[in-house]
């Protein structure tokens, strides 16, 4: 177990720091630019799910198709996750990160070089030579199936943490299933197709990201650019925080403004492969600011390790040949991790059939 404390929050705690440590400083071309994120032409689609069980459904499916094909990213409102539950989850997460370091260390991740597969509190360190550290701390839990939970790494302070997190996990899972229905329909499949196809084959990980303010925000990123390697990601920002999330669109970075009551939906690499490239898994990143911390709460849905991933056969035909190969998700994840540090979409490209 590494003994050195890496929490970014500790670096800025007393306000003395005015230069960030070397290993957080990105090469010029990876740094966020002031001009990034402002585009008069583009705004991430917002899809209002109100009336989704009624006559608006066809219209909503149409919007989902467009957003998945053009953006791979969208926000949903009236999504059915109770807003007070989201607010409570944000509140207890913030309270956790604001605890003294020694209290958080009780839940410390045993492997900060492998935060993607580990659990608990920690900072994703630059594990490889030539890689750069992220300006952020995390609390990560394997959340579904419930049998995978390791409650030793779940905070007991604040005391309501566990109950609120359990409720949150369940509501995020229900929203994933509703969105998978709409995505199925948007691909011309039966509504229950993806949920049936993936029944018993999905897991969920919950991630709370805490990005402290930074004395030199123009040199670092909270999360460097990447695509998510799973199936579907749900992300919530706090409207009281500054923005941070940016997604790529036609070569530009677009800032996703925090929106009251909205959940951000992000298609992962598995959705791109499963849809045979009709839908996109898009590169994104998070920048940080000089004045205030920012938090995001992220629910990742992954296939189980044994699940064979790749284009679904019902979408293939003599005219629609597979654009990606097949492998188990466990293999995909391992090689994704082995190649990360390498940026962006390099990994899914390795699955492309050319
Ligand atoms: C992630 C991610 C962005 C954010 O954790 O995969 O993209 O805004 N986070 O925290
Ligand atoms: Ni991501």
Short mmCIF file of C-alpha atoms and ligand atoms in Angstrom, two decimals:
data_model
loop_
_atom_site.label_atom_id
_atom_site.label_comp_id
_atom_site.label_asym_id
_atom_site.label_seq_id
_atom_site.Cartn_x
_atom_site.Cartn_y
_atom_site.Cartn_z
CA UNK A 1 0.00 0.00 0.00
CA UNK A 2 1.50 3.36 -0.98
CA UNK A 3 2.21 5.50 2.07
CA UNK A 4 2.49 8.83 0.31
CA UNK A 5 -0.73 10.81 0.52
CA UNK A 6 -1.83 11.96 -2.89
CA UNK A 7 -5.12 13.74 -2.24
CA UNK A 8 -5.25 16.84 -4.45
CA UNK A 9 -7.48 18.44 -1.82
CA UNK A 10 -4.55 18.32 0.63
CA UNK A 11 -2.27 20.12 -1.81
CA UNK A 12 -4.49 23.21 -1.83
CA UNK A 13 -5.83 22.97 1.71
CA UNK A 14 -4.05 25.88 3.32
CA UNK A 15 -4.04 28.09 0.28
CA UNK A 16 -0.23 28.31 0.26
CA UNK A 17 0.36 26.57 -3.00
CA UNK A 18 0.84 28.79 -5.99
CA UNK A 19 2.45 26.38 -8.46
CA UNK A 20 1.09 22.92 -9.23
CA UNK A 21 3.45 19.92 -8.95
CA UNK A 22 5.19 18.86 -12.12
CA UNK A 23 3.36 15.60 -12.76
CA UNK A 24 -0.01 17.39 -13.13
CA UNK A 25 1.28 19.76 -15.81
CA UNK A 26 0.03 18.72 -19.22
CA UNK A 27 1.89 19.22 -22.48
CA UNK A 28 0.83 22.36 -24.30
CA UNK A 29 -1.51 20.66 -26.78
CA UNK A 30 -3.51 18.90 -24.06
CA UNK A 31 -4.13 21.97 -21.93
CA UNK A 32 -7.57 23.57 -21.81
CA UNK A 33 -7.67 26.81 -23.78
CA UNK A 34 -9.78 29.80 -22.88
CA UNK A 35 -11.39 29.73 -26.31
CA UNK A 36 -12.47 26.10 -25.87
CA UNK A 37 -16.02 25.32 -24.98
CA UNK A 38 -17.73 28.35 -26.42
CA UNK A 39 -19.53 27.63 -29.63
CA UNK A 40 -22.42 29.62 -30.95
CA UNK A 41 -23.38 26.76 -33.26
CA UNK A 42 -23.50 23.90 -30.83
CA UNK A 43 -25.25 23.09 -27.61
CA UNK A 44 -25.58 19.60 -26.23
CA UNK A 45 -29.11 18.25 -26.89
CA UNK A 46 -31.52 18.35 -23.95
CA UNK A 47 -34.24 15.73 -24.15
CA UNK A 48 -37.36 16.20 -22.04
CA UNK A 49 -38.63 12.73 -21.09
CA UNK A 50 -41.97 14.02 -19.86
CA UNK A 51 -44.74 11.93 -21.40
CA UNK A 52 -42.37 9.17 -22.51
CA UNK A 53 -44.96 6.50 -21.72
CA UNK A 54 -47.56 8.36 -23.78
CA UNK A 55 -47.91 10.10 -27.07
CA UNK A 56 -44.55 11.91 -26.87
CA UNK A 57 -42.66 8.63 -27.00
CA UNK A 58 -42.12 8.55 -30.76
CA UNK A 59 -40.81 12.10 -30.72
CA UNK A 60 -38.47 11.32 -27.81
CA UNK A 61 -37.13 8.19 -29.56
CA UNK A 62 -36.42 10.36 -32.60
CA UNK A 63 -34.49 12.86 -30.47
CA UNK A 64 -32.54 10.01 -28.85
CA UNK A 65 -31.58 8.62 -32.25
CA UNK A 66 -30.34 11.99 -33.42
CA UNK A 67 -28.41 12.68 -30.18
CA UNK A 68 -26.80 9.21 -30.10
CA UNK A 69 -25.74 9.38 -33.74
CA UNK A 70 -24.59 13.01 -33.81
CA UNK A 71 -23.28 13.52 -30.27
CA UNK A 72 -23.02 10.31 -28.23
CA UNK A 73 -23.90 12.62 -25.35
CA UNK A 74 -27.11 14.36 -24.22
CA UNK A 75 -28.91 15.64 -21.15
CA UNK A 76 -32.31 14.35 -20.02
CA UNK A 77 -34.88 16.13 -17.88
CA UNK A 78 -38.05 14.69 -16.31
CA UNK A 79 -36.09 11.43 -16.24
CA UNK A 80 -37.85 9.98 -13.21
CA UNK A 81 -34.94 10.07 -10.75
CA UNK A 82 -36.33 12.03 -7.78
CA UNK A 83 -34.55 15.39 -7.65
CA UNK A 84 -34.42 15.48 -3.82
CA UNK A 85 -32.53 12.16 -3.93
CA UNK A 86 -29.96 13.62 -6.33
CA UNK A 87 -29.57 16.64 -4.03
CA UNK A 88 -29.08 14.40 -0.98
CA UNK A 89 -26.51 12.28 -2.79
CA UNK A 90 -24.60 15.44 -3.73
CA UNK A 91 -24.85 16.71 -0.18
CA UNK A 92 -23.49 13.59 1.54
CA UNK A 93 -20.73 13.23 -1.06
CA UNK A 94 -19.64 16.80 -0.47
CA UNK A 95 -19.73 16.25 3.28
CA UNK A 96 -17.56 13.18 2.86
CA UNK A 97 -14.90 15.01 0.83
CA UNK A 98 -14.92 17.83 3.35
CA UNK A 99 -13.98 15.46 6.20
CA UNK A 100 -10.40 15.52 7.55
CA UNK A 101 -8.03 13.38 5.52
CA UNK A 102 -7.59 10.78 8.26
CA UNK A 103 -11.32 10.03 8.25
CA UNK A 104 -11.36 9.57 4.47
CA UNK A 105 -8.26 7.39 4.60
CA UNK A 106 -10.29 4.68 6.36
CA UNK A 107 -11.86 4.06 2.97
CA UNK A 108 -8.69 4.40 0.99
CA UNK A 109 -8.31 2.53 -2.26
CA UNK A 110 -5.68 -0.22 -2.00
CA UNK A 111 -4.50 0.47 -5.52
CA UNK A 112 -4.38 4.05 -6.72
CA UNK A 113 -2.45 3.08 -9.82
CA UNK A 114 -5.45 1.05 -10.90
CA UNK A 115 -8.33 3.26 -9.78
CA UNK A 116 -10.43 2.05 -12.71
CA UNK A 117 -10.62 -1.45 -11.26
CA UNK A 118 -10.11 -0.61 -7.61
CA UNK A 119 -12.53 0.81 -5.06
CA UNK A 120 -12.61 3.37 -2.30
CA UNK A 121 -11.15 6.82 -1.73
CA UNK A 122 -8.10 7.98 -3.64
CA UNK A 123 -6.53 9.90 -6.42
CA UNK A 124 -5.82 8.46 -9.80
CA UNK A 125 -2.08 8.80 -10.01
CA UNK A 126 0.00 8.87 -13.16
CA UNK A 127 0.78 5.18 -13.16
CA UNK A 128 2.96 5.18 -16.23
CA UNK A 129 6.01 7.03 -17.27
CA UNK A 130 5.05 9.85 -19.56
CA UNK A 131 1.45 9.96 -18.24
CA UNK A 132 0.06 12.89 -16.30
CA UNK A 133 -1.91 13.03 -13.07
CA UNK A 134 -5.50 14.26 -12.86
CA UNK A 135 -6.43 17.23 -10.68
CA UNK A 136 -9.09 15.40 -8.72
CA UNK A 137 -9.90 13.02 -5.90
CA UNK A 138 -12.41 10.18 -6.06
CA UNK A 139 -14.59 7.83 -4.11
CA UNK A 140 -15.45 4.76 -6.17
CA UNK A 141 -17.77 1.85 -5.35
CA UNK A 142 -18.81 -1.30 -7.13
CA UNK A 143 -22.55 -0.83 -6.73
CA UNK A 144 -24.46 -3.46 -8.74
CA UNK A 145 -25.12 -6.32 -8.49
CA UNK A 146 -25.50 -5.72 -4.76
CA UNK A 147 -23.52 -8.92 -4.05
CA UNK A 148 -20.41 -7.09 -5.36
CA UNK A 149 -20.59 -4.33 -2.78
CA UNK A 150 -17.73 -3.91 -0.41
CA UNK A 151 -19.35 -1.93 2.39
CA UNK A 152 -15.97 -1.57 4.13
CA UNK A 153 -15.22 1.17 1.63
CA UNK A 154 -18.57 2.97 2.04
CA UNK A 155 -18.46 5.95 4.40
CA UNK A 156 -20.39 5.71 7.65
CA UNK A 157 -19.96 9.44 8.12
CA UNK A 158 -22.26 11.15 7.30
CA UNK A 159 -24.39 8.40 8.85
CA UNK A 160 -27.06 8.59 6.16
CA UNK A 161 -24.49 7.95 3.40
CA UNK A 162 -25.23 4.27 2.88
CA UNK A 163 -28.99 4.55 2.73
CA UNK A 164 -28.87 7.51 0.35
CA UNK A 165 -26.29 5.84 -1.87
CA UNK A 166 -28.34 2.64 -2.04
CA UNK A 167 -31.41 4.60 -3.13
CA UNK A 168 -29.38 6.54 -5.67
CA UNK A 169 -27.86 3.39 -7.18
CA UNK A 170 -31.30 1.86 -7.65
CA UNK A 171 -32.76 4.97 -9.30
CA UNK A 172 -29.79 5.31 -11.65
CA UNK A 173 -30.22 1.68 -12.65
CA UNK A 174 -33.90 2.23 -13.40
CA UNK A 175 -33.02 5.21 -15.56
CA UNK A 176 -30.41 3.14 -17.43
CA UNK A 177 -33.11 0.58 -18.21
CA UNK A 178 -35.54 3.27 -19.43
CA UNK A 179 -32.84 4.71 -21.66
CA UNK A 180 -31.91 1.27 -22.99
CA UNK A 181 -35.57 0.84 -24.01
CA UNK A 182 -35.52 4.11 -25.91
CA UNK A 183 -32.16 3.31 -27.51
CA UNK A 184 -33.50 -0.11 -28.58
CA UNK A 185 -36.48 1.52 -30.25
CA UNK A 186 -34.26 4.14 -31.85
CA UNK A 187 -32.22 1.32 -33.44
CA UNK A 188 -35.39 -0.20 -34.86
CA UNK A 189 -35.40 -3.04 -32.31
CA UNK A 190 -38.09 -4.17 -29.85
CA UNK A 191 -38.33 -1.89 -26.84
CA UNK A 192 -37.09 -4.62 -24.48
CA UNK A 193 -34.35 -5.80 -26.85
CA UNK A 194 -31.25 -4.44 -25.13
CA UNK A 195 -32.55 -5.07 -21.62
CA UNK A 196 -33.37 -8.68 -22.59
CA UNK A 197 -30.11 -9.12 -24.46
CA UNK A 198 -28.12 -7.83 -21.47
CA UNK A 199 -30.19 -9.27 -18.64
CA UNK A 200 -27.90 -10.56 -15.87
CA UNK A 201 -24.91 -9.24 -17.82
CA UNK A 202 -24.61 -5.71 -16.46
CA UNK A 203 -22.74 -4.24 -13.53
CA UNK A 204 -22.68 -0.71 -12.15
CA UNK A 205 -19.92 1.32 -10.53
CA UNK A 206 -20.65 4.59 -8.76
CA UNK A 207 -17.97 7.28 -8.82
CA UNK A 208 -17.93 10.53 -6.88
CA UNK A 209 -15.41 12.98 -8.36
CA UNK A 210 -14.17 15.93 -6.32
CA UNK A 211 -12.07 18.46 -8.21
CA UNK A 212 -10.48 21.00 -5.85
CA UNK A 213 -9.80 24.54 -7.09
CA UNK A 214 -6.39 24.89 -8.67
CA UNK A 215 -3.83 27.71 -8.52
CA UNK A 216 -2.96 27.17 -12.21
CA UNK A 217 -6.09 25.74 -13.84
CA UNK A 218 -4.79 26.46 -17.34
CA UNK A 219 -2.05 23.82 -16.94
CA UNK A 220 -4.08 20.84 -15.73
CA UNK A 221 -7.27 18.84 -16.24
CA UNK A 222 -9.52 17.17 -13.68
CA UNK A 223 -9.90 14.28 -16.12
CA UNK A 224 -7.88 14.12 -19.31
CA UNK A 225 -9.64 13.35 -22.55
CA UNK A 226 -11.01 9.83 -22.85
CA UNK A 227 -14.03 7.91 -23.98
CA UNK A 228 -15.81 5.76 -21.39
CA UNK A 229 -15.06 2.09 -22.03
CA UNK A 230 -18.37 0.71 -20.70
CA UNK A 231 -21.90 0.71 -22.09
CA UNK A 232 -23.63 3.78 -20.73
CA UNK A 233 -22.64 6.48 -18.24
CA UNK A 234 -24.98 8.75 -16.27
CA UNK A 235 -23.38 11.89 -14.84
CA UNK A 236 -24.75 14.60 -12.61
CA UNK A 237 -23.17 18.01 -12.15
CA UNK A 238 -24.15 20.47 -9.44
CA UNK A 239 -25.75 23.74 -10.61
CA UNK A 240 -24.02 25.54 -7.76
CA UNK A 241 -20.62 24.52 -9.14
CA UNK A 242 -18.76 26.06 -12.03
CA UNK A 243 -18.96 24.05 -15.28
CA UNK A 244 -16.16 21.57 -16.03
CA UNK A 245 -17.32 18.83 -18.38
CA UNK A 246 -16.46 19.27 -22.06
CA UNK A 247 -17.27 16.98 -24.97
CA UNK A 248 -15.87 16.94 -28.48
CA UNK A 249 -18.03 17.91 -31.41
CA UNK A 250 -16.67 18.31 -34.95
CA UNK A 251 -13.18 18.90 -33.59
CA UNK A 252 -14.24 21.52 -30.99
CA UNK A 253 -14.64 21.22 -27.24
CA UNK A 254 -18.18 22.02 -26.08
CA UNK A 255 -18.84 22.83 -22.42
CA UNK A 256 -21.81 21.06 -20.86
CA UNK A 257 -23.39 23.70 -18.66
CA UNK A 258 -24.76 22.38 -15.35
CA UNK A 259 -28.53 22.30 -15.68
CA UNK A 260 -30.94 22.07 -12.80
CA UNK A 261 -32.58 18.66 -12.58
CA UNK A 262 -30.78 17.22 -15.60
CA UNK A 263 -28.87 13.96 -15.91
CA UNK A 264 -26.15 13.70 -18.55
CA UNK A 265 -26.14 10.51 -20.63
CA UNK A 266 -22.87 9.43 -22.23
CA UNK A 267 -22.64 6.43 -24.56
CA UNK A 268 -19.59 4.27 -23.91
CA UNK A 269 -17.40 2.23 -26.26
CA UNK A 270 -19.64 -0.83 -25.85
CA UNK A 271 -22.64 1.09 -27.23
CA UNK A 272 -20.63 2.18 -30.23
CA UNK A 273 -19.58 -1.41 -30.90
CA UNK A 274 -22.98 -2.94 -30.16
CA UNK A 275 -24.71 -0.50 -32.55
CA UNK A 276 -22.07 -1.29 -35.17
CA UNK A 277 -20.90 2.31 -35.16
CA UNK A 278 -24.34 3.89 -35.69
CA UNK A 279 -23.96 5.49 -32.29
CA UNK A 280 -20.84 7.18 -30.98
CA UNK A 281 -18.75 6.99 -27.84
CA UNK A 282 -17.32 10.48 -27.65
CA UNK A 283 -14.18 11.89 -26.10
CA UNK A 284 -14.70 14.16 -23.15
CA UNK A 285 -12.68 15.71 -20.32
CA UNK A 286 -13.12 17.95 -17.29
CA UNK A 287 -11.33 21.21 -16.62
CA UNK A 288 -10.98 22.84 -13.21
CA UNK A 289 -11.17 26.42 -12.00
CA UNK A 290 -9.09 28.70 -9.86
CA UNK A 291 -11.73 29.57 -7.33
CA UNK A 292 -14.08 26.76 -6.39
CA UNK A 293 -14.12 22.97 -6.09
CA UNK A 294 -16.43 21.03 -8.42
CA UNK A 295 -18.12 17.68 -7.92
CA UNK A 296 -19.66 15.18 -10.29
CA UNK A 297 -21.43 11.91 -9.52
CA UNK A 298 -21.11 9.26 -12.17
CA UNK A 299 -22.86 5.90 -12.57
CA UNK A 300 -21.06 3.64 -15.05
CA UNK A 301 -22.85 0.63 -16.50
CA UNK A 302 -20.50 -2.11 -17.72
CA UNK A 303 -21.07 -5.56 -19.15
CA UNK A 304 -19.84 -8.37 -16.87
CA UNK A 305 -16.34 -9.60 -17.66
CA UNK A 306 -17.56 -12.81 -19.38
CA UNK A 307 -20.00 -11.04 -21.69
CA UNK A 308 -18.98 -11.19 -25.32
CA UNK A 309 -19.08 -7.67 -26.74
CA UNK A 310 -19.28 -6.47 -30.33
CA UNK A 311 -22.01 -5.65 -32.86
CA UNK A 312 -25.38 -7.28 -32.11
CA UNK A 313 -26.28 -9.78 -34.80
CA UNK A 314 -29.83 -8.45 -35.31
CA UNK A 315 -28.36 -5.23 -36.68
CA UNK A 316 -26.13 -7.01 -39.20
CA UNK A 317 -26.98 -8.12 -42.70
CA UNK A 318 -25.40 -8.62 -46.11
CA UNK A 319 -25.46 -4.83 -46.48
CA UNK A 320 -24.49 -4.10 -42.89
CA UNK A 321 -21.24 -5.95 -42.24
CA UNK A 322 -19.66 -5.88 -38.78
CA UNK A 323 -17.38 -2.91 -38.24
CA UNK A 324 -15.92 -4.21 -34.97
CA UNK A 325 -14.56 -7.52 -33.81
CA UNK A 326 -15.71 -9.47 -30.76
CA UNK A 327 -14.06 -10.23 -27.45
CA UNK A 328 -15.05 -10.63 -23.82
CA UNK A 329 -15.62 -7.40 -21.93
CA UNK A 330 -12.93 -8.49 -19.45
CA UNK A 331 -10.42 -8.62 -22.31
CA UNK A 332 -11.59 -5.28 -23.65
CA UNK A 333 -11.22 -3.63 -20.25
CA UNK A 334 -7.76 -5.09 -19.62
CA UNK A 335 -6.42 -3.95 -22.93
CA UNK A 336 -8.12 -0.55 -22.53
CA UNK A 337 -6.31 -0.10 -19.23
CA UNK A 338 -3.03 -1.34 -20.66
CA UNK A 339 -3.27 1.20 -23.48
CA UNK A 340 -4.57 4.11 -21.40
CA UNK A 341 -2.30 6.93 -20.75
CA UNK A 342 -2.56 6.67 -24.50
CA UNK A 343 -5.34 9.11 -25.20
CA UNK A 344 -8.83 9.31 -26.45
CA UNK A 345 -10.35 6.66 -28.63
CA UNK A 346 -7.26 4.70 -29.45
CA UNK A 347 -8.63 1.59 -27.87
CA UNK A 348 -11.96 1.21 -29.66
CA UNK A 349 -10.09 1.83 -32.88
CA UNK A 350 -8.10 -1.32 -32.17
CA UNK A 351 -11.42 -3.26 -32.42
CA UNK A 352 -12.32 -1.79 -35.81
CA UNK A 353 -12.45 -4.15 -38.77
CA UNK A 354 -10.82 -2.36 -41.65
C1 LIG B 1 -15.51 10.25 -15.93
C2 LIG B 1 -15.74 11.60 -16.48
C3 LIG B 1 -16.24 13.95 -16.10
C4 LIG B 1 -16.68 14.85 -15.00
O1 LIG B 1 -15.42 10.14 -14.68
O2 LIG B 1 -15.44 9.28 -16.74
O3 LIG B 1 -15.74 11.74 -17.67
O4 LIG B 1 -17.28 15.88 -15.30
N1 LIG B 1 -15.96 12.63 -15.63
O5 LIG B 1 -16.43 14.53 -13.83
NI1 LIG B 2 -15.80 9.81 -18.71
#
